[in-house]
Amino acid sequence: MHELGVVFTTIDTLEELGRENDLSRITRVTMRLGEVSGILQDYFADCWRWACGRTELLKDSTLELETIDAVTFCTACEKTYGTVEHGRTCPFCGSDQTYLLTGNEIEIKEIEGC
Amino acid sequence: MADPIKVIEVKESVFANNDRAAEALRERMHDAGTFMINLMSSPGAGKTTLLSATTRALADEMRVAIMEADVDSDVDAHTVQEAGAKAIQLHTGGMCHLDAAMTEQGLQQMGYEDTDLVFIENVGNLICPAEFDTGAAAKVMILSVPEGDDKPLKYPLMFEVSDLVLISKVDTLPYFDFDRDKLERNVLLRNPDAQIIYLSAKTGEGMDQWLSWLREHVSDWKRA
């Protein structure tokens, strides 16, 4: 259900991009999804196929998904580490004063159309 | 000859359009002097009960309106209307959240210029509503005691985006293993700027603190 909401929002943006760039069909959409964005790629792709099938602009498009690694920064020891592996507690010094540098993105990287 | 294929580099968050619409709405509401709160929680945390109590308590001081967002039904709009609020029911048509465009449509239907305080009672859900900016001036979430003190760990984004966390149903604290210290640690870890208020709409405990927070924010919004 969450993925479907994001897909609808994405399609709204793509339709606007299609109008701005005078495209009658979008053939490929490349998206970048952060590892901890809360989006499950399989669900996202399923929702995508269903929702795009209902629009003229996107019905024959292919979806390419790229993953952005989740990286967390520790403010105590100023090191970075993999978020998925270690979560919010720094594996170097044990501090919980950390924040996410990358990994929660849901972005449209590039589209191809005519 | 077929049209040449164009490749367009976009590099933008899928929420960018919604964020821009939300920002524009926030500015218009600022001009009108209407403070809007996006109220979020899981189903059953007590959004409608709190809003009914809040509307009754503020009836003599300010004009309150409530937009009820639900997947279906208009049960909640009736309840808050009985408490004296101007109310409108929005149906999200199966979607699990409100976005800025839906919020604006609801506001236009209802009219907000003569209103001091608008609450959006968002769809009961701790995930999607956190991601979509509705154009509200503040985000408030409710966590009820029976849900447990570990929720900030499970739904971090909701706690990160909320300006104020209301812990509701505190009259039930004796019956649950809800550790206030642990809750506060978990919330502040996600969001060091969050304020926390403990209250019970049923017994009235903590309501003064909540009402003061509202009065202060409404008057600051009108002044700024």
mmCIF file with all atom_site columns, N, CA, C and O in Angstrom, chain A residues 1-2 5-6 8-10 13 16-17 21 23 27 31 37 88 96-97 106-114, chain B residues 3-15 17-18 71 94-97 127-128 131-132 156 160 189-190:
data_model
loop_
_atom_site.group_PDB
_atom_site.id
_atom_site.type_symbol
_atom_site.label_atom_id
_atom_site.label_alt_id
_atom_site.label_comp_id
_atom_site.label_asym_id
_atom_site.label_entity_id
_atom_site.label_seq_id
_atom_site.pdbx_PDB_ins_code
_atom_site.Cartn_x
_atom_site.Cartn_y
_atom_site.Cartn_z
_atom_site.occupancy
_atom_site.B_iso_or_equiv
_atom_site.pdbx_formal_charge
_atom_site.auth_seq_id
_atom_site.auth_comp_id
_atom_site.auth_asym_id
_atom_site.auth_atom_id
_atom_site.pdbx_PDB_model_num
ATOM 1   N N  . MET A 1 1   ? 0.835   -1.203 0.000   1.00 0.00 ? 1   MET A N  1
ATOM 2   C CA . MET A 1 1   ? 0.000   0.000  0.000   1.00 0.00 ? 1   MET A CA 1
ATOM 3   C C  . MET A 1 1   ? 0.873   1.258  0.000   1.00 0.00 ? 1   MET A C  1
ATOM 4   O O  . MET A 1 1   ? 0.642   2.200  -0.713  1.00 0.00 ? 1   MET A O  1
ATOM 5   N N  . HIS A 1 2   ? 1.934   1.205  0.784   1.00 0.00 ? 2   HIS A N  1
ATOM 6   C CA . HIS A 1 2   ? 2.857   2.330  0.834   1.00 0.00 ? 2   HIS A CA 1
ATOM 7   C C  . HIS A 1 2   ? 3.519   2.522  -0.532  1.00 0.00 ? 2   HIS A C  1
ATOM 8   O O  . HIS A 1 2   ? 3.603   3.638  -1.040  1.00 0.00 ? 2   HIS A O  1
ATOM 9   N N  . GLY A 1 5   ? 1.262   4.266  -3.108  1.00 0.00 ? 5   GLY A N  1
ATOM 10  C CA . GLY A 1 5   ? 1.182   5.724  -2.949  1.00 0.00 ? 5   GLY A CA 1
ATOM 11  C C  . GLY A 1 5   ? 2.378   6.410  -3.584  1.00 0.00 ? 5   GLY A C  1
ATOM 12  O O  . GLY A 1 5   ? 2.246   7.432  -4.254  1.00 0.00 ? 5   GLY A O  1
ATOM 13  N N  . VAL A 1 6   ? 3.550   5.838  -3.397  1.00 0.00 ? 6   VAL A N  1
ATOM 14  C CA . VAL A 1 6   ? 4.760   6.422  -3.971  1.00 0.00 ? 6   VAL A CA 1
ATOM 15  C C  . VAL A 1 6   ? 4.727   6.295  -5.502  1.00 0.00 ? 6   VAL A C  1
ATOM 16  O O  . VAL A 1 6   ? 5.115   7.222  -6.217  1.00 0.00 ? 6   VAL A O  1
ATOM 17  N N  . PHE A 1 8   ? 2.041   6.287  -7.413  1.00 0.00 ? 8   PHE A N  1
ATOM 18  C CA . PHE A 1 8   ? 1.109   7.308  -7.931  1.00 0.00 ? 8   PHE A CA 1
ATOM 19  C C  . PHE A 1 8   ? 1.771   8.685  -7.971  1.00 0.00 ? 8   PHE A C  1
ATOM 20  O O  . PHE A 1 8   ? 1.624   9.431  -8.936  1.00 0.00 ? 8   PHE A O  1
ATOM 21  N N  . THR A 1 9   ? 2.496   9.008  -6.910  1.00 0.00 ? 9   THR A N  1
ATOM 22  C CA . THR A 1 9   ? 3.192   10.299 -6.862  1.00 0.00 ? 9   THR A CA 1
ATOM 23  C C  . THR A 1 9   ? 4.232   10.389 -7.981  1.00 0.00 ? 9   THR A C  1
ATOM 24  O O  . THR A 1 9   ? 4.375   11.419 -8.630  1.00 0.00 ? 9   THR A O  1
ATOM 25  N N  . THR A 1 10  ? 4.940   9.290  -8.191  1.00 0.00 ? 10  THR A N  1
ATOM 26  C CA . THR A 1 10  ? 5.956   9.253  -9.247  1.00 0.00 ? 10  THR A CA 1
ATOM 27  C C  . THR A 1 10  ? 5.305   9.460  -10.613 1.00 0.00 ? 10  THR A C  1
ATOM 28  O O  . THR A 1 10  ? 5.803   10.226 -11.446 1.00 0.00 ? 10  THR A O  1
ATOM 29  N N  . THR A 1 13  ? 4.456   13.035 -11.341 1.00 0.00 ? 13  THR A N  1
ATOM 30  C CA . THR A 1 13  ? 5.645   13.791 -11.726 1.00 0.00 ? 13  THR A CA 1
ATOM 31  C C  . THR A 1 13  ? 6.051   13.474 -13.165 1.00 0.00 ? 13  THR A C  1
ATOM 32  O O  . THR A 1 13  ? 6.402   14.365 -13.940 1.00 0.00 ? 13  THR A O  1
ATOM 33  N N  . GLU A 1 16  ? 3.892   15.189 -15.696 1.00 0.00 ? 16  GLU A N  1
ATOM 34  C CA . GLU A 1 16  ? 4.266   16.589 -15.821 1.00 0.00 ? 16  GLU A CA 1
ATOM 35  C C  . GLU A 1 16  ? 5.542   16.731 -16.667 1.00 0.00 ? 16  GLU A C  1
ATOM 36  O O  . GLU A 1 16  ? 5.627   17.591 -17.539 1.00 0.00 ? 16  GLU A O  1
ATOM 37  N N  . LEU A 1 17  ? 6.514   15.870 -16.392 1.00 0.00 ? 17  LEU A N  1
ATOM 38  C CA . LEU A 1 17  ? 7.759   15.894 -17.181 1.00 0.00 ? 17  LEU A CA 1
ATOM 39  C C  . LEU A 1 17  ? 7.471   15.605 -18.650 1.00 0.00 ? 17  LEU A C  1
ATOM 40  O O  . LEU A 1 17  ? 8.075   16.204 -19.545 1.00 0.00 ? 17  LEU A O  1
ATOM 41  N N  . ASN A 1 21  ? 8.319   18.241 -21.665 1.00 0.00 ? 21  ASN A N  1
ATOM 42  C CA . ASN A 1 21  ? 9.306   17.874 -22.679 1.00 0.00 ? 21  ASN A CA 1
ATOM 43  C C  . ASN A 1 21  ? 8.660   17.380 -23.964 1.00 0.00 ? 21  ASN A C  1
ATOM 44  O O  . ASN A 1 21  ? 9.341   16.858 -24.844 1.00 0.00 ? 21  ASN A O  1
ATOM 45  N N  . LEU A 1 23  ? 6.639   14.835 -24.688 1.00 0.00 ? 23  LEU A N  1
ATOM 46  C CA . LEU A 1 23  ? 6.797   13.408 -24.968 1.00 0.00 ? 23  LEU A CA 1
ATOM 47  C C  . LEU A 1 23  ? 5.418   12.773 -25.095 1.00 0.00 ? 23  LEU A C  1
ATOM 48  O O  . LEU A 1 23  ? 4.516   13.077 -24.324 1.00 0.00 ? 23  LEU A O  1
ATOM 49  N N  . THR A 1 27  ? 9.627   5.561  -22.566 1.00 0.00 ? 27  THR A N  1
ATOM 50  C CA . THR A 1 27  ? 9.977   4.157  -22.812 1.00 0.00 ? 27  THR A CA 1
ATOM 51  C C  . THR A 1 27  ? 10.792  3.548  -21.673 1.00 0.00 ? 27  THR A C  1
ATOM 52  O O  . THR A 1 27  ? 10.805  2.349  -21.487 1.00 0.00 ? 27  THR A O  1
ATOM 53  N N  . MET A 1 31  ? 15.082  4.790  -11.721 1.00 0.00 ? 31  MET A N  1
ATOM 54  C CA . MET A 1 31  ? 14.897  5.373  -10.391 1.00 0.00 ? 31  MET A CA 1
ATOM 55  C C  . MET A 1 31  ? 15.996  4.916  -9.455  1.00 0.00 ? 31  MET A C  1
ATOM 56  O O  . MET A 1 31  ? 16.568  3.849  -9.620  1.00 0.00 ? 31  MET A O  1
ATOM 57  N N  . SER A 1 37  ? 14.889  3.402  2.451   1.00 0.00 ? 37  SER A N  1
ATOM 58  C CA . SER A 1 37  ? 13.807  4.331  2.105   1.00 0.00 ? 37  SER A CA 1
ATOM 59  C C  . SER A 1 37  ? 12.453  3.745  2.482   1.00 0.00 ? 37  SER A C  1
ATOM 60  O O  . SER A 1 37  ? 11.436  4.422  2.392   1.00 0.00 ? 37  SER A O  1
ATOM 61  N N  . ARG A 1 88  ? 21.619  2.050  14.162  1.00 0.00 ? 88  ARG A N  1
ATOM 62  C CA . ARG A 1 88  ? 21.868  3.408  14.625  1.00 0.00 ? 88  ARG A CA 1
ATOM 63  C C  . ARG A 1 88  ? 23.008  3.530  15.625  1.00 0.00 ? 88  ARG A C  1
ATOM 64  O O  . ARG A 1 88  ? 23.368  4.626  16.030  1.00 0.00 ? 88  ARG A O  1
ATOM 65  N N  . ASP A 1 96  ? 25.261  6.416  20.184  1.00 0.00 ? 96  ASP A N  1
ATOM 66  C CA . ASP A 1 96  ? 24.007  6.418  19.426  1.00 0.00 ? 96  ASP A CA 1
ATOM 67  C C  . ASP A 1 96  ? 23.749  7.801  18.828  1.00 0.00 ? 96  ASP A C  1
ATOM 68  O O  . ASP A 1 96  ? 22.688  8.069  18.302  1.00 0.00 ? 96  ASP A O  1
ATOM 69  N N  . GLN A 1 97  ? 24.728  8.694  18.916  1.00 0.00 ? 97  GLN A N  1
ATOM 70  C CA . GLN A 1 97  ? 24.588  10.033 18.335  1.00 0.00 ? 97  GLN A CA 1
ATOM 71  C C  . GLN A 1 97  ? 25.010  9.968  16.863  1.00 0.00 ? 97  GLN A C  1
ATOM 72  O O  . GLN A 1 97  ? 26.105  10.398 16.499  1.00 0.00 ? 97  GLN A O  1
ATOM 73  N N  . ILE A 1 106 ? 14.235  8.515  -2.633  1.00 0.00 ? 106 ILE A N  1
ATOM 74  C CA . ILE A 1 106 ? 13.354  7.921  -3.643  1.00 0.00 ? 106 ILE A CA 1
ATOM 75  C C  . ILE A 1 106 ? 13.368  8.919  -4.796  1.00 0.00 ? 106 ILE A C  1
ATOM 76  O O  . ILE A 1 106 ? 12.680  9.936  -4.745  1.00 0.00 ? 106 ILE A O  1
ATOM 77  N N  . GLU A 1 107 ? 14.199  8.661  -5.782  1.00 0.00 ? 107 GLU A N  1
ATOM 78  C CA . GLU A 1 107 ? 14.442  9.656  -6.821  1.00 0.00 ? 107 GLU A CA 1
ATOM 79  C C  . GLU A 1 107 ? 14.190  9.131  -8.218  1.00 0.00 ? 107 GLU A C  1
ATOM 80  O O  . GLU A 1 107 ? 14.422  7.959  -8.495  1.00 0.00 ? 107 GLU A O  1
ATOM 81  N N  . ILE A 1 108 ? 13.755  10.036 -9.083  1.00 0.00 ? 108 ILE A N  1
ATOM 82  C CA . ILE A 1 108 ? 13.748  9.723  -10.511 1.00 0.00 ? 108 ILE A CA 1
ATOM 83  C C  . ILE A 1 108 ? 15.096  10.177 -11.037 1.00 0.00 ? 108 ILE A C  1
ATOM 84  O O  . ILE A 1 108 ? 15.449  11.347 -10.910 1.00 0.00 ? 108 ILE A O  1
ATOM 85  N N  . LYS A 1 109 ? 15.871  9.245  -11.582 1.00 0.00 ? 109 LYS A N  1
ATOM 86  C CA . LYS A 1 109 ? 17.203  9.630  -12.045 1.00 0.00 ? 109 LYS A CA 1
ATOM 87  C C  . LYS A 1 109 ? 17.128  10.139 -13.483 1.00 0.00 ? 109 LYS A C  1
ATOM 88  O O  . LYS A 1 109 ? 17.651  11.193 -13.806 1.00 0.00 ? 109 LYS A O  1
ATOM 89  N N  . GLU A 1 110 ? 16.426  9.378  -14.325 1.00 0.00 ? 110 GLU A N  1
ATOM 90  C CA . GLU A 1 110 ? 16.479  9.689  -15.754 1.00 0.00 ? 110 GLU A CA 1
ATOM 91  C C  . GLU A 1 110 ? 15.281  9.049  -16.442 1.00 0.00 ? 110 GLU A C  1
ATOM 92  O O  . GLU A 1 110 ? 14.809  7.992  -16.016 1.00 0.00 ? 110 GLU A O  1
ATOM 93  N N  . ILE A 1 111 ? 14.803  9.692  -17.486 1.00 0.00 ? 111 ILE A N  1
ATOM 94  C CA . ILE A 1 111 ? 13.742  9.074  -18.291 1.00 0.00 ? 111 ILE A CA 1
ATOM 95  C C  . ILE A 1 111 ? 14.148  9.107  -19.759 1.00 0.00 ? 111 ILE A C  1
ATOM 96  O O  . ILE A 1 111 ? 14.948  9.939  -20.188 1.00 0.00 ? 111 ILE A O  1
ATOM 97  N N  . GLU A 1 112 ? 13.539  8.182  -20.496 1.00 0.00 ? 112 GLU A N  1
ATOM 98  C CA . GLU A 1 112 ? 13.817  8.126  -21.942 1.00 0.00 ? 112 GLU A CA 1
ATOM 99  C C  . GLU A 1 112 ? 12.453  8.055  -22.635 1.00 0.00 ? 112 GLU A C  1
ATOM 100 O O  . GLU A 1 112 ? 11.575  7.306  -22.201 1.00 0.00 ? 112 GLU A O  1
ATOM 101 N N  . GLY A 1 113 ? 12.280  8.856  -23.674 1.00 0.00 ? 113 GLY A N  1
ATOM 102 C CA . GLY A 1 113 ? 10.982  8.834  -24.343 1.00 0.00 ? 113 GLY A CA 1
ATOM 103 C C  . GLY A 1 113 ? 11.031  9.539  -25.662 1.00 0.00 ? 113 GLY A C  1
ATOM 104 O O  . GLY A 1 113 ? 12.070  10.030 -26.096 1.00 0.00 ? 113 GLY A O  1
ATOM 105 N N  . CYS A 1 114 ? 9.887   9.585  -26.340 1.00 0.00 ? 114 CYS A N  1
ATOM 106 C CA . CYS A 1 114 ? 9.850   10.278 -27.626 1.00 0.00 ? 114 CYS A CA 1
ATOM 107 C C  . CYS A 1 114 ? 8.480   10.915 -27.837 1.00 0.00 ? 114 CYS A C  1
ATOM 108 O O  . CYS A 1 114 ? 7.560   10.695 -27.063 1.00 0.00 ? 114 CYS A O  1
ATOM 109 N N  . ASP B 2 3   ? 10.066  9.244  -34.248 1.00 0.00 ? 3   ASP B N  1
ATOM 110 C CA . ASP B 2 3   ? 10.610  10.362 -33.465 1.00 0.00 ? 3   ASP B CA 1
ATOM 111 C C  . ASP B 2 3   ? 11.895  9.921  -32.768 1.00 0.00 ? 3   ASP B C  1
ATOM 112 O O  . ASP B 2 3   ? 11.996  8.786  -32.333 1.00 0.00 ? 3   ASP B O  1
ATOM 113 N N  . PRO B 2 4   ? 12.874  10.818 -32.715 1.00 0.00 ? 4   PRO B N  1
ATOM 114 C CA . PRO B 2 4   ? 14.105  10.446 -32.008 1.00 0.00 ? 4   PRO B CA 1
ATOM 115 C C  . PRO B 2 4   ? 13.824  10.281 -30.506 1.00 0.00 ? 4   PRO B C  1
ATOM 116 O O  . PRO B 2 4   ? 13.000  10.998 -29.944 1.00 0.00 ? 4   PRO B O  1
ATOM 117 N N  . ILE B 2 5   ? 14.513  9.325  -29.938 1.00 0.00 ? 5   ILE B N  1
ATOM 118 C CA . ILE B 2 5   ? 14.357  9.088  -28.501 1.00 0.00 ? 5   ILE B CA 1
ATOM 119 C C  . ILE B 2 5   ? 15.167  10.125 -27.726 1.00 0.00 ? 5   ILE B C  1
ATOM 120 O O  . ILE B 2 5   ? 16.320  10.386 -28.041 1.00 0.00 ? 5   ILE B O  1
ATOM 121 N N  . LYS B 2 6   ? 14.521  10.726 -26.755 1.00 0.00 ? 6   LYS B N  1
ATOM 122 C CA . LYS B 2 6   ? 15.224  11.712 -25.933 1.00 0.00 ? 6   LYS B CA 1
ATOM 123 C C  . LYS B 2 6   ? 15.525  11.091 -24.578 1.00 0.00 ? 6   LYS B C  1
ATOM 124 O O  . LYS B 2 6   ? 14.692  10.378 -24.027 1.00 0.00 ? 6   LYS B O  1
ATOM 125 N N  . VAL B 2 7   ? 16.684  11.409 -24.051 1.00 0.00 ? 7   VAL B N  1
ATOM 126 C CA . VAL B 2 7   ? 16.995  10.983 -22.682 1.00 0.00 ? 7   VAL B CA 1
ATOM 127 C C  . VAL B 2 7   ? 17.043  12.243 -21.820 1.00 0.00 ? 7   VAL B C  1
ATOM 128 O O  . VAL B 2 7   ? 17.714  13.209 -22.162 1.00 0.00 ? 7   VAL B O  1
ATOM 129 N N  . ILE B 2 8   ? 16.252  12.240 -20.761 1.00 0.00 ? 8   ILE B N  1
ATOM 130 C CA . ILE B 2 8   ? 16.181  13.432 -19.912 1.00 0.00 ? 8   ILE B CA 1
ATOM 131 C C  . ILE B 2 8   ? 16.670  13.088 -18.514 1.00 0.00 ? 8   ILE B C  1
ATOM 132 O O  . ILE B 2 8   ? 16.166  12.164 -17.879 1.00 0.00 ? 8   ILE B O  1
ATOM 133 N N  . GLU B 2 9   ? 17.660  13.834 -18.078 1.00 0.00 ? 9   GLU B N  1
ATOM 134 C CA . GLU B 2 9   ? 18.174  13.625 -16.728 1.00 0.00 ? 9   GLU B CA 1
ATOM 135 C C  . GLU B 2 9   ? 17.278  14.379 -15.750 1.00 0.00 ? 9   GLU B C  1
ATOM 136 O O  . GLU B 2 9   ? 17.046  15.570 -15.909 1.00 0.00 ? 9   GLU B O  1
ATOM 137 N N  . VAL B 2 10  ? 16.747  13.704 -14.761 1.00 0.00 ? 10  VAL B N  1
ATOM 138 C CA . VAL B 2 10  ? 15.793  14.341 -13.848 1.00 0.00 ? 10  VAL B CA 1
ATOM 139 C C  . VAL B 2 10  ? 16.431  14.600 -12.490 1.00 0.00 ? 10  VAL B C  1
ATOM 140 O O  . VAL B 2 10  ? 16.440  15.726 -11.991 1.00 0.00 ? 10  VAL B O  1
ATOM 141 N N  . LYS B 2 11  ? 16.945  13.545 -11.890 1.00 0.00 ? 11  LYS B N  1
ATOM 142 C CA . LYS B 2 11  ? 17.642  13.642 -10.590 1.00 0.00 ? 11  LYS B CA 1
ATOM 143 C C  . LYS B 2 11  ? 16.856  14.431 -9.558  1.00 0.00 ? 11  LYS B C  1
ATOM 144 O O  . LYS B 2 11  ? 17.334  15.424 -9.010  1.00 0.00 ? 11  LYS B O  1
ATOM 145 N N  . GLU B 2 12  ? 15.630  14.014 -9.310  1.00 0.00 ? 12  GLU B N  1
ATOM 146 C CA . GLU B 2 12  ? 14.823  14.745 -8.338  1.00 0.00 ? 12  GLU B CA 1
ATOM 147 C C  . GLU B 2 12  ? 14.018  13.745 -7.513  1.00 0.00 ? 12  GLU B C  1
ATOM 148 O O  . GLU B 2 12  ? 13.590  12.721 -8.031  1.00 0.00 ? 12  GLU B O  1
ATOM 149 N N  . SER B 2 13  ? 13.813  14.075 -6.266  1.00 0.00 ? 13  SER B N  1
ATOM 150 C CA . SER B 2 13  ? 12.992  13.228 -5.404  1.00 0.00 ? 13  SER B CA 1
ATOM 151 C C  . SER B 2 13  ? 11.578  13.164 -5.948  1.00 0.00 ? 13  SER B C  1
ATOM 152 O O  . SER B 2 13  ? 11.064  14.150 -6.487  1.00 0.00 ? 13  SER B O  1
ATOM 153 N N  . VAL B 2 14  ? 10.928  12.014 -5.810  1.00 0.00 ? 14  VAL B N  1
ATOM 154 C CA . VAL B 2 14  ? 9.549   11.919 -6.297  1.00 0.00 ? 14  VAL B CA 1
ATOM 155 C C  . VAL B 2 14  ? 8.613   12.789 -5.453  1.00 0.00 ? 14  VAL B C  1
ATOM 156 O O  . VAL B 2 14  ? 7.482   13.048 -5.848  1.00 0.00 ? 14  VAL B O  1
ATOM 157 N N  . PHE B 2 15  ? 9.089   13.239 -4.295  1.00 0.00 ? 15  PHE B N  1
ATOM 158 C CA . PHE B 2 15  ? 8.240   14.083 -3.446  1.00 0.00 ? 15  PHE B CA 1
ATOM 159 C C  . PHE B 2 15  ? 8.414   15.571 -3.747  1.00 0.00 ? 15  PHE B C  1
ATOM 160 O O  . PHE B 2 15  ? 7.766   16.410 -3.138  1.00 0.00 ? 15  PHE B O  1
ATOM 161 N N  . ASN B 2 17  ? 7.567   17.617 -6.240  1.00 0.00 ? 17  ASN B N  1
ATOM 162 C CA . ASN B 2 17  ? 6.377   18.369 -6.659  1.00 0.00 ? 17  ASN B CA 1
ATOM 163 C C  . ASN B 2 17  ? 5.431   18.599 -5.494  1.00 0.00 ? 17  ASN B C  1
ATOM 164 O O  . ASN B 2 17  ? 4.895   19.693 -5.308  1.00 0.00 ? 17  ASN B O  1
ATOM 165 N N  . ASN B 2 18  ? 5.223   17.536 -4.709  1.00 0.00 ? 18  ASN B N  1
ATOM 166 C CA . ASN B 2 18  ? 4.345   17.659 -3.552  1.00 0.00 ? 18  ASN B CA 1
ATOM 167 C C  . ASN B 2 18  ? 4.914   18.662 -2.546  1.00 0.00 ? 18  ASN B C  1
ATOM 168 O O  . ASN B 2 18  ? 4.187   19.471 -1.977  1.00 0.00 ? 18  ASN B O  1
ATOM 169 N N  . VAL B 2 71  ? -10.007 6.518  4.511   1.00 0.00 ? 71  VAL B N  1
ATOM 170 C CA . VAL B 2 71  ? -10.139 5.772  3.270   1.00 0.00 ? 71  VAL B CA 1
ATOM 171 C C  . VAL B 2 71  ? -11.616 5.760  2.860   1.00 0.00 ? 71  VAL B C  1
ATOM 172 O O  . VAL B 2 71  ? -11.950 5.869  1.689   1.00 0.00 ? 71  VAL B O  1
ATOM 173 N N  . GLY B 2 94  ? -8.835  4.999  -1.063  1.00 0.00 ? 94  GLY B N  1
ATOM 174 C CA . GLY B 2 94  ? -7.959  3.837  -0.958  1.00 0.00 ? 94  GLY B CA 1
ATOM 175 C C  . GLY B 2 94  ? -6.525  4.181  -0.614  1.00 0.00 ? 94  GLY B C  1
ATOM 176 O O  . GLY B 2 94  ? -5.750  3.322  -0.227  1.00 0.00 ? 94  GLY B O  1
ATOM 177 N N  . MET B 2 95  ? -6.152  5.473  -0.747  1.00 0.00 ? 95  MET B N  1
ATOM 178 C CA . MET B 2 95  ? -4.767  5.834  -0.451  1.00 0.00 ? 95  MET B CA 1
ATOM 179 C C  . MET B 2 95  ? -4.571  5.938  1.058   1.00 0.00 ? 95  MET B C  1
ATOM 180 O O  . MET B 2 95  ? -5.491  6.266  1.796   1.00 0.00 ? 95  MET B O  1
ATOM 181 N N  . CYS B 2 96  ? -3.327  5.690  1.479   1.00 0.00 ? 96  CYS B N  1
ATOM 182 C CA . CYS B 2 96  ? -3.044  5.587  2.906   1.00 0.00 ? 96  CYS B CA 1
ATOM 183 C C  . CYS B 2 96  ? -2.572  6.901  3.511   1.00 0.00 ? 96  CYS B C  1
ATOM 184 O O  . CYS B 2 96  ? -2.096  6.934  4.618   1.00 0.00 ? 96  CYS B O  1
ATOM 185 N N  . HIS B 2 97  ? -2.688  8.004  2.795   1.00 0.00 ? 97  HIS B N  1
ATOM 186 C CA . HIS B 2 97  ? -2.192  9.281  3.309   1.00 0.00 ? 97  HIS B CA 1
ATOM 187 C C  . HIS B 2 97  ? -2.875  10.420 2.556   1.00 0.00 ? 97  HIS B C  1
ATOM 188 O O  . HIS B 2 97  ? -3.521  10.199 1.540   1.00 0.00 ? 97  HIS B O  1
ATOM 189 N N  . ILE B 2 127 ? 3.208   5.195  8.825   1.00 0.00 ? 127 ILE B N  1
ATOM 190 C CA . ILE B 2 127 ? 4.251   5.167  7.794   1.00 0.00 ? 127 ILE B CA 1
ATOM 191 C C  . ILE B 2 127 ? 4.051   6.247  6.729   1.00 0.00 ? 127 ILE B C  1
ATOM 192 O O  . ILE B 2 127 ? 4.747   7.251  6.706   1.00 0.00 ? 127 ILE B O  1
ATOM 193 N N  . CYS B 2 128 ? 3.054   6.062  5.862   1.00 0.00 ? 128 CYS B N  1
ATOM 194 C CA . CYS B 2 128 ? 2.937   6.947  4.695   1.00 0.00 ? 128 CYS B CA 1
ATOM 195 C C  . CYS B 2 128 ? 2.699   8.420  5.041   1.00 0.00 ? 128 CYS B C  1
ATOM 196 O O  . CYS B 2 128 ? 3.302   9.290  4.409   1.00 0.00 ? 128 CYS B O  1
ATOM 197 N N  . GLU B 2 131 ? 5.631   10.780 5.175   1.00 0.00 ? 131 GLU B N  1
ATOM 198 C CA . GLU B 2 131 ? 6.434   11.105 4.007   1.00 0.00 ? 131 GLU B CA 1
ATOM 199 C C  . GLU B 2 131 ? 5.874   12.240 3.161   1.00 0.00 ? 131 GLU B C  1
ATOM 200 O O  . GLU B 2 131 ? 6.593   12.853 2.395   1.00 0.00 ? 131 GLU B O  1
ATOM 201 N N  . PHE B 2 132 ? 4.569   12.504 3.300   1.00 0.00 ? 132 PHE B N  1
ATOM 202 C CA . PHE B 2 132 ? 3.948   13.501 2.438   1.00 0.00 ? 132 PHE B CA 1
ATOM 203 C C  . PHE B 2 132 ? 3.672   14.779 3.212   1.00 0.00 ? 132 PHE B C  1
ATOM 204 O O  . PHE B 2 132 ? 2.904   14.787 4.173   1.00 0.00 ? 132 PHE B O  1
ATOM 205 N N  . PRO B 2 156 ? 10.649  5.121  12.763  1.00 0.00 ? 156 PRO B N  1
ATOM 206 C CA . PRO B 2 156 ? 11.506  6.276  13.038  1.00 0.00 ? 156 PRO B CA 1
ATOM 207 C C  . PRO B 2 156 ? 11.111  7.538  12.285  1.00 0.00 ? 156 PRO B C  1
ATOM 208 O O  . PRO B 2 156 ? 11.158  8.626  12.858  1.00 0.00 ? 156 PRO B O  1
ATOM 209 N N  . GLU B 2 160 ? 10.708  11.344 13.599  1.00 0.00 ? 160 GLU B N  1
ATOM 210 C CA . GLU B 2 160 ? 11.667  12.342 13.132  1.00 0.00 ? 160 GLU B CA 1
ATOM 211 C C  . GLU B 2 160 ? 10.983  13.607 12.629  1.00 0.00 ? 160 GLU B C  1
ATOM 212 O O  . GLU B 2 160 ? 11.482  14.705 12.806  1.00 0.00 ? 160 GLU B O  1
ATOM 213 N N  . LEU B 2 189 ? 16.271  10.342 20.535  1.00 0.00 ? 189 LEU B N  1
ATOM 214 C CA . LEU B 2 189 ? 17.314  9.773  19.682  1.00 0.00 ? 189 LEU B CA 1
ATOM 215 C C  . LEU B 2 189 ? 16.993  10.032 18.207  1.00 0.00 ? 189 LEU B C  1
ATOM 216 O O  . LEU B 2 189 ? 17.865  10.326 17.401  1.00 0.00 ? 189 LEU B O  1
ATOM 217 N N  . ARG B 2 190 ? 15.713  9.913  17.855  1.00 0.00 ? 190 ARG B N  1
ATOM 218 C CA . ARG B 2 190 ? 15.285  10.138 16.476  1.00 0.00 ? 190 ARG B CA 1
ATOM 219 C C  . ARG B 2 190 ? 15.171  11.617 16.176  1.00 0.00 ? 190 ARG B C  1
ATOM 220 O O  . ARG B 2 190 ? 15.351  12.051 15.051  1.00 0.00 ? 190 ARG B O  1
#
